[in-house]
mmCIF file of C-alpha atoms in Angstrom:
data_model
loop_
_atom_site.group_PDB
_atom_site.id
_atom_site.type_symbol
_atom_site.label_atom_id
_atom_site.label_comp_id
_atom_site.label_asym_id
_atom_site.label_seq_id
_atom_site.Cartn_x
_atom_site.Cartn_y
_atom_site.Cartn_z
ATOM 1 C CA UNK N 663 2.725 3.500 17.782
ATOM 2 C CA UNK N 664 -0.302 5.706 16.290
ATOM 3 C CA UNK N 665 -0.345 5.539 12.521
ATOM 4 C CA UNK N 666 -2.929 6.847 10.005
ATOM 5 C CA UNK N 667 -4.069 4.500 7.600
ATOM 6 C CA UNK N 668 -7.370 3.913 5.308
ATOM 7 C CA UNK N 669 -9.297 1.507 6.459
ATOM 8 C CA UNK N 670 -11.858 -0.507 4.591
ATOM 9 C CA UNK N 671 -15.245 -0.534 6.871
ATOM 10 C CA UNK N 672 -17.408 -2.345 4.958
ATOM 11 C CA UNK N 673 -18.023 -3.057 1.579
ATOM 12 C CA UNK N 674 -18.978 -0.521 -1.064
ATOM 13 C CA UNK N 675 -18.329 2.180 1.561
ATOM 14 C CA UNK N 676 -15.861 4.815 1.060
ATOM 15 C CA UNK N 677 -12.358 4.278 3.113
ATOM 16 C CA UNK N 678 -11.717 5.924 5.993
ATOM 17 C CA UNK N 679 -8.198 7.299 7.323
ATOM 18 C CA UNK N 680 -7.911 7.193 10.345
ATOM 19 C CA UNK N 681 -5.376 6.603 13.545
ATOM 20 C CA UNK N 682 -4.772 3.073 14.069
ATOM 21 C CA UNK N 683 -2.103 1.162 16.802
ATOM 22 C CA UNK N 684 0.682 -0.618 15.208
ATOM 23 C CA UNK N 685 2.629 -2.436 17.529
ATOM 24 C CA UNK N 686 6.138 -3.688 16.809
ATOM 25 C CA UNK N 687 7.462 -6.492 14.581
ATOM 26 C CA UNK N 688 7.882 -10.037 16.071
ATOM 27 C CA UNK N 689 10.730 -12.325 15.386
ATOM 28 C CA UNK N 690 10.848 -12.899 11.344
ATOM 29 C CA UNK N 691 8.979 -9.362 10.473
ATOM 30 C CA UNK N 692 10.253 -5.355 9.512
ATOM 31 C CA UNK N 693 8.827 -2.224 10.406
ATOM 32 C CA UNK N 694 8.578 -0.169 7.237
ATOM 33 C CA UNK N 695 7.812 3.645 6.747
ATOM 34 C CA UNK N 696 5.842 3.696 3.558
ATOM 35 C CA UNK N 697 7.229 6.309 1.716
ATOM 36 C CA UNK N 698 4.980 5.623 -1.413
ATOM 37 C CA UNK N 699 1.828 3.523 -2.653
ATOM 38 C CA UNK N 700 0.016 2.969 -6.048
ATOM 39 C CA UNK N 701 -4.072 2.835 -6.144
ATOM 40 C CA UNK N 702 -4.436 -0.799 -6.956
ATOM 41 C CA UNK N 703 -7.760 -1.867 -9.197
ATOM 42 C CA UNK N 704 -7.335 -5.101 -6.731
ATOM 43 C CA UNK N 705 -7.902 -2.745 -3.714
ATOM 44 C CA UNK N 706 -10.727 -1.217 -5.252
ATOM 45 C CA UNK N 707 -12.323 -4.591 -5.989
ATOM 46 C CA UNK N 708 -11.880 -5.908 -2.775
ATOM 47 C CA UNK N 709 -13.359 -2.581 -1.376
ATOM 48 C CA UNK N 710 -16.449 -2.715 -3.868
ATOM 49 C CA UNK N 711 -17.343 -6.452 -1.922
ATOM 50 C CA UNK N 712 -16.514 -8.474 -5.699
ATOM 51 C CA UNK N 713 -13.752 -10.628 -4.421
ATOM 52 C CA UNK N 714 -15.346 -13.430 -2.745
ATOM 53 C CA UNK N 715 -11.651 -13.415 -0.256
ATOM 54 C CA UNK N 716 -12.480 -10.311 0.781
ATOM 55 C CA UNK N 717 -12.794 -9.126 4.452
ATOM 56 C CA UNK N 718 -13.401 -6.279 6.617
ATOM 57 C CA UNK N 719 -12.593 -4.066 8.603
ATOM 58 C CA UNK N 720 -9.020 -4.319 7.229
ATOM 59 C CA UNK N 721 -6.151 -1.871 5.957
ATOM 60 C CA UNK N 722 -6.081 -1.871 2.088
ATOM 61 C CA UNK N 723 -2.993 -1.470 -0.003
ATOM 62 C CA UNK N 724 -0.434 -3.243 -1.475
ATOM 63 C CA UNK N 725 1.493 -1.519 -3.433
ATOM 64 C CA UNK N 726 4.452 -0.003 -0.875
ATOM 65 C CA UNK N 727 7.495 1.260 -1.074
ATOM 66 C CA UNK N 728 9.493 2.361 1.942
ATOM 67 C CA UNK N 729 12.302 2.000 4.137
ATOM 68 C CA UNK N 730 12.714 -0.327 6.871
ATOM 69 C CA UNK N 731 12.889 1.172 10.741
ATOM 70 C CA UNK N 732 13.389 -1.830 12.677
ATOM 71 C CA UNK N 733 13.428 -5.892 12.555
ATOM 72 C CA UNK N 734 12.162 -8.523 15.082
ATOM 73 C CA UNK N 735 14.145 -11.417 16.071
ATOM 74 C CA UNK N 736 16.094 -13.520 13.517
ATOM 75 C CA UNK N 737 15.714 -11.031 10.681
ATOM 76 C CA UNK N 738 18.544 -11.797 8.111
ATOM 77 C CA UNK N 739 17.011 -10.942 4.545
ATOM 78 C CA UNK N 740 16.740 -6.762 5.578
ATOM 79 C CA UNK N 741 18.240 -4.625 7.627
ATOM 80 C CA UNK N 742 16.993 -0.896 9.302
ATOM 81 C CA UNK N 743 18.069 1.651 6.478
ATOM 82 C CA UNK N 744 17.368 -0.571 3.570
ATOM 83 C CA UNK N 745 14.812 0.258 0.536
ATOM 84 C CA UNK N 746 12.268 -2.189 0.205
ATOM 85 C CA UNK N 747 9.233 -3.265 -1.992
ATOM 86 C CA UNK N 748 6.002 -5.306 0.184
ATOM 87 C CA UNK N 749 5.383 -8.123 -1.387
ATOM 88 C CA UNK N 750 1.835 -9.504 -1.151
ATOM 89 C CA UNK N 751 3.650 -12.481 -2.903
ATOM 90 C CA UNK N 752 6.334 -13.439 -0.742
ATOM 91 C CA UNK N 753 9.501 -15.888 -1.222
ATOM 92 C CA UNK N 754 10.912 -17.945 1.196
ATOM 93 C CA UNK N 755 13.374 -19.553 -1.012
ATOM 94 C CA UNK N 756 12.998 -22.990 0.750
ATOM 95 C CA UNK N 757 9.297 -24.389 0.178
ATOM 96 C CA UNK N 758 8.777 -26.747 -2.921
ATOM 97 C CA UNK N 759 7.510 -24.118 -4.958
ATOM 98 C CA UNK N 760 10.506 -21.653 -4.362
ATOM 99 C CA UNK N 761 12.579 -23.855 -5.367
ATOM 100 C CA UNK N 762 10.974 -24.719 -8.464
ATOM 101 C CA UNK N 763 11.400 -22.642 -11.899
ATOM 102 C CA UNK N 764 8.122 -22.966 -12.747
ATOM 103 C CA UNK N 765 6.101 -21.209 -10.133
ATOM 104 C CA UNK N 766 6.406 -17.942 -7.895
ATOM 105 C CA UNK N 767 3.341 -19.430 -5.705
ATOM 106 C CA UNK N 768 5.479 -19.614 -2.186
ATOM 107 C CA UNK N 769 3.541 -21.887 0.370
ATOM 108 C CA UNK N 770 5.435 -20.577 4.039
ATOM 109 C CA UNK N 771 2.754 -18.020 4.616
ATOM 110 C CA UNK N 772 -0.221 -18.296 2.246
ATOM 111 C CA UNK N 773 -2.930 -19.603 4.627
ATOM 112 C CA UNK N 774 -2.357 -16.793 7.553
ATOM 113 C CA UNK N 775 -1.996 -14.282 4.427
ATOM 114 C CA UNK N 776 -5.227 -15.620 2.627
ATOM 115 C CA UNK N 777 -7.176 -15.177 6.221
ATOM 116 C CA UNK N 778 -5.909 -11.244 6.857
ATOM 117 C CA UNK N 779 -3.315 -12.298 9.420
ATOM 118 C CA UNK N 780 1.019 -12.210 10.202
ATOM 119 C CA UNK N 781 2.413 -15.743 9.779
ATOM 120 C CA UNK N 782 1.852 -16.457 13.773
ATOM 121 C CA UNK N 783 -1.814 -15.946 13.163
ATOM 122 C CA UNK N 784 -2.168 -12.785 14.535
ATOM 123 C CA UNK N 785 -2.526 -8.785 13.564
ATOM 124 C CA UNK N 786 -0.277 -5.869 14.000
ATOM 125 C CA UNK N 787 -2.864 -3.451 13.438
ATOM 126 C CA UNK N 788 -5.493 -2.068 16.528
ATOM 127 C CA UNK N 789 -8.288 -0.111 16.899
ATOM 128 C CA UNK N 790 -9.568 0.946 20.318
ATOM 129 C CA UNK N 791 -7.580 -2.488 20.716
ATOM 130 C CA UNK N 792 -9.185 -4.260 18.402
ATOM 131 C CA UNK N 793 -7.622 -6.779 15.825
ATOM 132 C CA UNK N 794 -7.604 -5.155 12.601
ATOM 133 C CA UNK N 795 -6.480 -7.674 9.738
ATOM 134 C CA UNK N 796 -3.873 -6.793 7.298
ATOM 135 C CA UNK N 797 -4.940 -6.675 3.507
ATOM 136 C CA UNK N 798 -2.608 -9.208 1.509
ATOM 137 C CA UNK N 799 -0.293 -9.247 4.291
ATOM 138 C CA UNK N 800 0.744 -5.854 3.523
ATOM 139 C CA UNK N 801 -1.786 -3.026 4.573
ATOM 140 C CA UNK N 802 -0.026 -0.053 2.656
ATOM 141 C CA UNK N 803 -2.965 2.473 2.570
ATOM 142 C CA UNK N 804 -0.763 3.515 5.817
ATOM 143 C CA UNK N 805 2.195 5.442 7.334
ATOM 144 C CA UNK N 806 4.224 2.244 8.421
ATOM 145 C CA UNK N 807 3.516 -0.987 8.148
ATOM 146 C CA UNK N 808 4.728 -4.314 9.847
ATOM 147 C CA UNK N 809 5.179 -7.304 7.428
ATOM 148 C CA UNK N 810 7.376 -10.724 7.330
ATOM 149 C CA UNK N 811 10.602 -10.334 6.078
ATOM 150 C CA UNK N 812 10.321 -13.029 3.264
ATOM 151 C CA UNK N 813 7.910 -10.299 1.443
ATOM 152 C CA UNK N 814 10.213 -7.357 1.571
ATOM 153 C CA UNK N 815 11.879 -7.058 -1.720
ATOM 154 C CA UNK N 816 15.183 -5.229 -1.527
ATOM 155 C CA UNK N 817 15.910 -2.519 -3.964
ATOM 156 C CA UNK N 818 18.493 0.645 -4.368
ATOM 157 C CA UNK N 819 18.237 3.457 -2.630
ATOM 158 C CA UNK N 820 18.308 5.405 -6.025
ATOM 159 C CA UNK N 821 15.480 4.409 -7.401
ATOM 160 C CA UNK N 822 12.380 6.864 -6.348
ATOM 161 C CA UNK N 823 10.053 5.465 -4.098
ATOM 162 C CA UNK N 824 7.183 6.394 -6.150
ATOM 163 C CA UNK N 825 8.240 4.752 -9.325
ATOM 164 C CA UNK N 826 8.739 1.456 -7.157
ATOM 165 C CA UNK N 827 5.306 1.428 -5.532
ATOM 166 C CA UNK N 828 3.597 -0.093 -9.523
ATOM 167 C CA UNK N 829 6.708 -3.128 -9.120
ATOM 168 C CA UNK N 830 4.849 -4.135 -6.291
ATOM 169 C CA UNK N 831 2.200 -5.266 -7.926
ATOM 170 C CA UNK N 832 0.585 -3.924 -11.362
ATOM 171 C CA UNK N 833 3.646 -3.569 -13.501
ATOM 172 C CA UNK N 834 5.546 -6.205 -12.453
ATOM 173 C CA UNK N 835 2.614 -8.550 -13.174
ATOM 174 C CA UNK N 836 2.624 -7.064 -16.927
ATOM 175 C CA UNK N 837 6.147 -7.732 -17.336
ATOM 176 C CA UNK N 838 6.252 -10.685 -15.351
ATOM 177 C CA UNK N 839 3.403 -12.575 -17.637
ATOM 178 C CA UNK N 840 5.680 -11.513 -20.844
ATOM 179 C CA UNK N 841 8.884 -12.318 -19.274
ATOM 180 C CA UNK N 842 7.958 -15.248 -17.293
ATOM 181 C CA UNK N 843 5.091 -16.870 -17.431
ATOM 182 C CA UNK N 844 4.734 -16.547 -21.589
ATOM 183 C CA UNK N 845 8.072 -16.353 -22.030
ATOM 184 C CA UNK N 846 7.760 -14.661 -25.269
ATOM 185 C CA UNK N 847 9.852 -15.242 -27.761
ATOM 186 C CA UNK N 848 11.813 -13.211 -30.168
ATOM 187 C CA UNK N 849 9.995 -11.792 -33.698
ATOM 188 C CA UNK N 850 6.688 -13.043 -31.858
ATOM 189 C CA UNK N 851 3.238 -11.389 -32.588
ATOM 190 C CA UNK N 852 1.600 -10.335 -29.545
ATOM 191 C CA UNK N 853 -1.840 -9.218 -28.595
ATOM 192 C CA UNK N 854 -2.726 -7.105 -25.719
ATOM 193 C CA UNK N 855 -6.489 -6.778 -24.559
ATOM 194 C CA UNK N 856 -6.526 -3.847 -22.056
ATOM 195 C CA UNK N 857 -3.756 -1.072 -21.548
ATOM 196 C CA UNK N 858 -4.133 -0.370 -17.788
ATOM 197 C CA UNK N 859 -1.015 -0.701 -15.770
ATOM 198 C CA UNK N 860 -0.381 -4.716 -16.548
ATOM 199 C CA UNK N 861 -2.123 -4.461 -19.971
ATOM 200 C CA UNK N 862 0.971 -1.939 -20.565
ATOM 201 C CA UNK N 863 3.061 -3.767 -18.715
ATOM 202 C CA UNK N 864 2.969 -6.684 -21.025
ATOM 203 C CA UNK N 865 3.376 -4.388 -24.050
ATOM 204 C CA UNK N 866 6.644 -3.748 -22.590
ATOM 205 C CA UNK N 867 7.610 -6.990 -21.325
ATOM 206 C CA UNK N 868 7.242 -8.068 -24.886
ATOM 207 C CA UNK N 869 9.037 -5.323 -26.282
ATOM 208 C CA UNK N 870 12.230 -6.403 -24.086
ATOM 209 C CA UNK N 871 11.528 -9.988 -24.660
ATOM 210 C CA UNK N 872 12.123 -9.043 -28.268
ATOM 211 C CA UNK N 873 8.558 -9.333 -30.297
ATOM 212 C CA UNK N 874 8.410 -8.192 -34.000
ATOM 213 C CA UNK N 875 4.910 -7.053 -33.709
ATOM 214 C CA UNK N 876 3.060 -6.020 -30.576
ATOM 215 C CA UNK N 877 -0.709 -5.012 -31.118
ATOM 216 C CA UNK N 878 -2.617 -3.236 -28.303
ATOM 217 C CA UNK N 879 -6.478 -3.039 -27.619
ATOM 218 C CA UNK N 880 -8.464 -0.629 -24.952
ATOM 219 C CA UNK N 881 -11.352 1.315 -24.970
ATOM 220 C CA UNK N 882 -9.469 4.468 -24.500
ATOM 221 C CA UNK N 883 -7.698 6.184 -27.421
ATOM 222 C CA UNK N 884 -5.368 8.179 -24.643
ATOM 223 C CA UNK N 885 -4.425 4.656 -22.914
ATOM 224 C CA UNK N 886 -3.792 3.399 -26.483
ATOM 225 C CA UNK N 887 -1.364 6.470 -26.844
ATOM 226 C CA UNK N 888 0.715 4.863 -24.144
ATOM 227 C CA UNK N 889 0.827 1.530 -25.343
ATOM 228 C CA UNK N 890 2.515 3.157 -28.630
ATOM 229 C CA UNK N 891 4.850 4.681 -26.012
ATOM 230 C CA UNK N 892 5.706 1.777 -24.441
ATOM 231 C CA UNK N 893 6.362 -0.380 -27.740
ATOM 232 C CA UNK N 894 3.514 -1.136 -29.266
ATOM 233 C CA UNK N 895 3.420 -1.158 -32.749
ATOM 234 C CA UNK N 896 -0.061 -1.244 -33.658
ATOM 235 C CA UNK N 897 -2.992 -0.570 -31.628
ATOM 236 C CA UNK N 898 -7.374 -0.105 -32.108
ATOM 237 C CA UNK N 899 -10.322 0.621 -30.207
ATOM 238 C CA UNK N 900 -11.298 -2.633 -28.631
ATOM 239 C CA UNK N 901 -14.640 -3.972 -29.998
ATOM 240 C CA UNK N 902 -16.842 -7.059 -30.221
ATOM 241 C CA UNK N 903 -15.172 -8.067 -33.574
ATOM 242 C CA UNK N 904 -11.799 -7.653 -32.363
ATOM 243 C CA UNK N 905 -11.241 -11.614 -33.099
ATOM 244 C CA UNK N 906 -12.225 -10.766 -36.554
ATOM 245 C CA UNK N 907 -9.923 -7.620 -36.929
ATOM 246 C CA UNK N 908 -6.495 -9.240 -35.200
ATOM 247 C CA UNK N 909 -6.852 -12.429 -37.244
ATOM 248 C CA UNK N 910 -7.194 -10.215 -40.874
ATOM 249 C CA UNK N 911 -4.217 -8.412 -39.264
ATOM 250 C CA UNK N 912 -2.130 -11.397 -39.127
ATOM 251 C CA UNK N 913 -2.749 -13.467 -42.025
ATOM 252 C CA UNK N 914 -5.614 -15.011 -41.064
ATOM 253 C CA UNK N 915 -4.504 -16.582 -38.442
ATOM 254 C CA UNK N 916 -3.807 -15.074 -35.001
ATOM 255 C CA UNK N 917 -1.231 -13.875 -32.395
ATOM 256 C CA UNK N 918 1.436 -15.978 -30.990
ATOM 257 C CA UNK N 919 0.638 -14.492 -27.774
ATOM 258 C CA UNK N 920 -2.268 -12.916 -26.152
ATOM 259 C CA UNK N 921 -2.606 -11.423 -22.672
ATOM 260 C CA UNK N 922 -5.861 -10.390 -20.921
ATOM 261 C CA UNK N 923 -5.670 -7.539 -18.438
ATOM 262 C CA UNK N 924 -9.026 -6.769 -18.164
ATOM 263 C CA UNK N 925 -10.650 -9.256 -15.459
ATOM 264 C CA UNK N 926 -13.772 -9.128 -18.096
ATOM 265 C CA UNK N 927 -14.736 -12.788 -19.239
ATOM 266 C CA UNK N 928 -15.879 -12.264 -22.618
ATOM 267 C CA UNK N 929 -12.476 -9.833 -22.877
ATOM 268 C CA UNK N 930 -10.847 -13.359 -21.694
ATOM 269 C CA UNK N 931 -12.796 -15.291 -24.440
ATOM 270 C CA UNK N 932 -11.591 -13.341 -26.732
ATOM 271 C CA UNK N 933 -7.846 -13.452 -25.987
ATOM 272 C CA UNK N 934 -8.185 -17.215 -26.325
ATOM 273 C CA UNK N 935 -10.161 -16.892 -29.320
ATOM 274 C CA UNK N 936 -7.197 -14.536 -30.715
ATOM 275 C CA UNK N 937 -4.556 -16.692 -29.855
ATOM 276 C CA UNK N 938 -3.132 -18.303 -33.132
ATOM 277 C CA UNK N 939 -4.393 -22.113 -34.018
ATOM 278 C CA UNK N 940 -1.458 -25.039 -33.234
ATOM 279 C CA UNK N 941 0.758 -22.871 -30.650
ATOM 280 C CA UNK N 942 -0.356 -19.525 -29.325
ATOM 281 C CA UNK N 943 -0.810 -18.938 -25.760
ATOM 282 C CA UNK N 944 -3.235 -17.002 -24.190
ATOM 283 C CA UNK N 945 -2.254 -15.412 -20.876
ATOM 284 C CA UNK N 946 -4.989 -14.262 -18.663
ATOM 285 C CA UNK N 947 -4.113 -11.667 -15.925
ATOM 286 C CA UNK N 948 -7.206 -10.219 -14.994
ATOM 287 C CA UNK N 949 -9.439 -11.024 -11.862
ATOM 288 C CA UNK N 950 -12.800 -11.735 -12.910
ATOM 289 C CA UNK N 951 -15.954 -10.964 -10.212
ATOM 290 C CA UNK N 952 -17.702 -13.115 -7.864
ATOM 291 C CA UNK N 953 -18.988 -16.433 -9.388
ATOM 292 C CA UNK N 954 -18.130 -15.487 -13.082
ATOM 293 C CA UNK N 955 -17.203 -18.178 -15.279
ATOM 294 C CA UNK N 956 -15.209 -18.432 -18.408
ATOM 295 C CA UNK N 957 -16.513 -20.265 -21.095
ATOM 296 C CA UNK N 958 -14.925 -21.696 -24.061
ATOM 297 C CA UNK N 959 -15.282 -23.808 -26.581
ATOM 298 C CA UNK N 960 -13.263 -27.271 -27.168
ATOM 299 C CA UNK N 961 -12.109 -26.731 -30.011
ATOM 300 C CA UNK N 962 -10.316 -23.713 -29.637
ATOM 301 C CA UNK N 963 -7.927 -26.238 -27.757
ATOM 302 C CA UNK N 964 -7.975 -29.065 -29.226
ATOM 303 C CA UNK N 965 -6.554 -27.287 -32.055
ATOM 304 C CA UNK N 966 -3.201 -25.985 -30.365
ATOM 305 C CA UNK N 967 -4.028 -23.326 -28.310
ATOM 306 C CA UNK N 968 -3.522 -22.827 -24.643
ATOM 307 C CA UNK N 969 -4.285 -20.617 -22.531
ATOM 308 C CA UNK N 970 -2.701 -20.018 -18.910
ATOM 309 C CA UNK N 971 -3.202 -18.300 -15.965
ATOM 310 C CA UNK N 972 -0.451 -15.735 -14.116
ATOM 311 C CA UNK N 973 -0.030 -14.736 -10.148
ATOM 312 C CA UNK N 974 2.314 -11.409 -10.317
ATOM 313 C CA UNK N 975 3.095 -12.011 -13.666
ATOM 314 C CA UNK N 976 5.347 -15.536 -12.203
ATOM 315 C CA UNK N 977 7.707 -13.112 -10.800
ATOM 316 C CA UNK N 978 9.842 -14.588 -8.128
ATOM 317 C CA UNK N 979 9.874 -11.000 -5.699
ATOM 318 C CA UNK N 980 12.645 -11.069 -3.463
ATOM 319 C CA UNK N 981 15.021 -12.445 -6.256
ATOM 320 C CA UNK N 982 13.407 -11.292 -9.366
ATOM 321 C CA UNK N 983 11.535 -7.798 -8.427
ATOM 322 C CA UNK N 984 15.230 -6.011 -8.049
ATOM 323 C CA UNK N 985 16.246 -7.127 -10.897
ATOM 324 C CA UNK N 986 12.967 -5.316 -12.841
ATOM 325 C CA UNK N 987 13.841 -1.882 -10.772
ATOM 326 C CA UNK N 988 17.200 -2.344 -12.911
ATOM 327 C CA UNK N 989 15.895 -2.290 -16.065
ATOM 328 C CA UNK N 990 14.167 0.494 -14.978
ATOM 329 C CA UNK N 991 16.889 2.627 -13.515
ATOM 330 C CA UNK N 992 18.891 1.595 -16.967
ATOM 331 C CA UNK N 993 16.263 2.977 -18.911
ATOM 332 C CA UNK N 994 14.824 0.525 -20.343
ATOM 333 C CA UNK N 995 11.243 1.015 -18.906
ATOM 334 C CA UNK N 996 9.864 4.422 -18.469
ATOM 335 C CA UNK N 997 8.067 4.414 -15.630
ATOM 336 C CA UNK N 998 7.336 8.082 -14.784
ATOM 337 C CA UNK N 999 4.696 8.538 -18.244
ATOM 338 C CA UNK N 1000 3.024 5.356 -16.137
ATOM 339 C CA UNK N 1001 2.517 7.557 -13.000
ATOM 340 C CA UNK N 1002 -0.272 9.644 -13.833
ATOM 341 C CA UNK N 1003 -1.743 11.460 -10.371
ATOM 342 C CA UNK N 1004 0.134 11.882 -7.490
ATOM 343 C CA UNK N 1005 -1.595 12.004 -4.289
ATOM 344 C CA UNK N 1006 -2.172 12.376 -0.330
ATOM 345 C CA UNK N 1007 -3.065 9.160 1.783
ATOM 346 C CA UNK N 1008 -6.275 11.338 2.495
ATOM 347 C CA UNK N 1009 -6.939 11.359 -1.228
ATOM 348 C CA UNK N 1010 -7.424 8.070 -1.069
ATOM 349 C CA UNK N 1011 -11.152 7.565 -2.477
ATOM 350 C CA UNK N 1012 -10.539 10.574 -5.190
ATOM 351 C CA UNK N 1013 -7.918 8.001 -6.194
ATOM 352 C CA UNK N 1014 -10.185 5.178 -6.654
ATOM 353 C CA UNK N 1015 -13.159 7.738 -8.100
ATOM 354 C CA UNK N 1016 -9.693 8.086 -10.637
ATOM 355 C CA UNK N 1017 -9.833 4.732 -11.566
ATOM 356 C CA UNK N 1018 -13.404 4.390 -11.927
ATOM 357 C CA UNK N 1019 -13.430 6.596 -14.459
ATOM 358 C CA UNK N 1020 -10.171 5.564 -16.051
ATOM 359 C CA UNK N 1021 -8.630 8.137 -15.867
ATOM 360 C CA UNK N 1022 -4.827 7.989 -16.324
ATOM 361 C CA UNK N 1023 -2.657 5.019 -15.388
ATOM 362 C CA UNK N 1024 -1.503 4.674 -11.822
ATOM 363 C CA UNK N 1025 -2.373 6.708 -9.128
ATOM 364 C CA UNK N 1026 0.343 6.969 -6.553
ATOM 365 C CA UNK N 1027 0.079 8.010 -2.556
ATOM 366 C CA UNK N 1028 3.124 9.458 -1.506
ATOM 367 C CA UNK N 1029 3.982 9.858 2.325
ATOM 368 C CA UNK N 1030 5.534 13.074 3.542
#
């Protein structure tokens, strides 16, 4: 079938939508119509030519929402009708890391995904009949989409497809590395460097998980405003004495928690350096550029601290991302004020030009 999608010539070149082939799903894989997609910083990295996995020509996008059309062979886990969320981490509920609490990092598919390809080693996606690879096994800068079935996270059919796009990826990592991976406790200080979609995402993860005191840090006195939305209680310009400033705000001696949603390393640093002496935990969530290195000194740890990293906020998706888009649909999150430009698939680079310039949250492609 002839699809348009936005495809990612080279890098540091604009996208391109165009018409591509998509040819059906194989045995273990769903056809989705992508009914909605969120402008992912992760997309725009990999476009600029930062992430040293990136490849091209590919379809970008990851953050879909849609409905699935039709399965291969042996699908069990969807069905055509159902409401899904891609998952560019998948779950397979059988390796050795599915079945352990303490990871979401599913091994079935990673290699093939890693590389731009299906699990069988082999693209979906054509171009004058070439192999085009898929972008985090997913490729939702697109009308449909073809993707395993162990990445399709099943949802309700009430919730909007547009407020389900930012659980595929940027929220969910927020409130996963809260929920999750910190596993922050109740009457906790937290700190929160950076209040883009998971920067705000934490804020509210830790406002569910219970925190007394939830401090917020950005550059941007609007994206501050919707941390205090969102649950934060306190919240300042970020600066190069913020250290100084969170540690006279807490007695001298530092949050419980920190998380890092930046992807800058001296933003990192300073989340570590933040994080209180004997037992806080620093979180970091951001993606830092090519051969940048995070440097700290020993005795930041030796003294208590830790620090730890976070892959989709440790969200299990097929079991765990539902169960988000119910808090959601109960009210507990407000997703909408997160949704800040709504636009075409051909919009596509005005929504990155969006980001650039930070303005807003989330933008979100929806699909007619």
């Amino acid at each position: 079938m002839q699809i348009r999608a936005a495809v990612l010539e080279e890098f540091g070149a604009p996208l391109v939508v165009q018409e591509v082939e998509l040819v059906e799903p194989r045995a273990g894989e769903a056809l989705i119509r992508l009914r909605a997609c969120g402008v992912c910083h992760t997309d725009m990295y990999t476009a600029s030519g930062a992430d040293p996995t990136g490849y091209s020509p590919c379809v970008l996008g990851h953050e879909g929402a849609g409905v699935v059309e039709r399965v291969g062979d042996g699908v069990t886990l969807v069905k055509p009708g159902d409401h899904v969320i891609t998952l560019f981490a998948p779950e397979c509920g059988a390796c050795a890391h599915c079945l352990s609490p303490r990871t979401n990092r599913c091994l079935a598919i990673r290699d093939q995904q890693n590389a731009g390809y299906l699990p069988d080693g082999t693209t979906r996606l054509f171009r004058d009949g070439v192999p085009l690879r898929h972008f985090m096994g997913t490729s939702t800068f697109a009308e449909y989409t073809v993707m395993p079935e162990i990445a399709l996270a099943k949802v309700s059919p009430e919730a909007p497809p547009a407020g389900c796009a930012p659980f595929a990826c940027g929220l969910s990592t927020g409130l996963g590395a809260a929920l999750y991976t910190a596993r922050v406790e109740p009457g906790a200080t937290v700190a929160v460097f950076g209040c883009g979609l998971v920067g705000l995402g934490a804020v509210i993860g830790s406002r569910l998980a219970g925190a007394g005191r939830i401090i917020a840090l950005d550059l941007s006195e609007s994206r501050l405003a919707q941390a205090r939305r969102h649950g934060a209680t306190d919240t300042a310009i970020a600066s190069g004495d913020a250290v100084d400033w969170l540690r006279a705000e807490t007695g001298g001696f530092g949050a419980d928690y920190t998380f890092e949603a930046t992807g800058n390393v001296a933003v990192m640093r300073q989340a570590v350096e933040a994080a209180r002496e004997a037992w806080g935990l620093a979180t970091i969530c951001g993606v830092a550029g090519k051969g940048e290195l995070l440097e700290l000194v020993p005795r930041l740890l030796v003294t208590g601290r830790r620090v730890t990293g976070t892959s989709f906020g440790g969200v299990k998706g097929r079991t765990q991302v539902p169960l988000l888009v119910e808090r959601w649909l109960a009210g507990e999150i407000d997703v909408d004020a997160l949704i800040s430009h709504r636009i075409s698939l051909g919009e596509i680079n005005h929504g990155f030009e969006l980001m650039e310039r930070q303005d807003g949250v989330r933008s979100v492609i929806e699909f007619s």
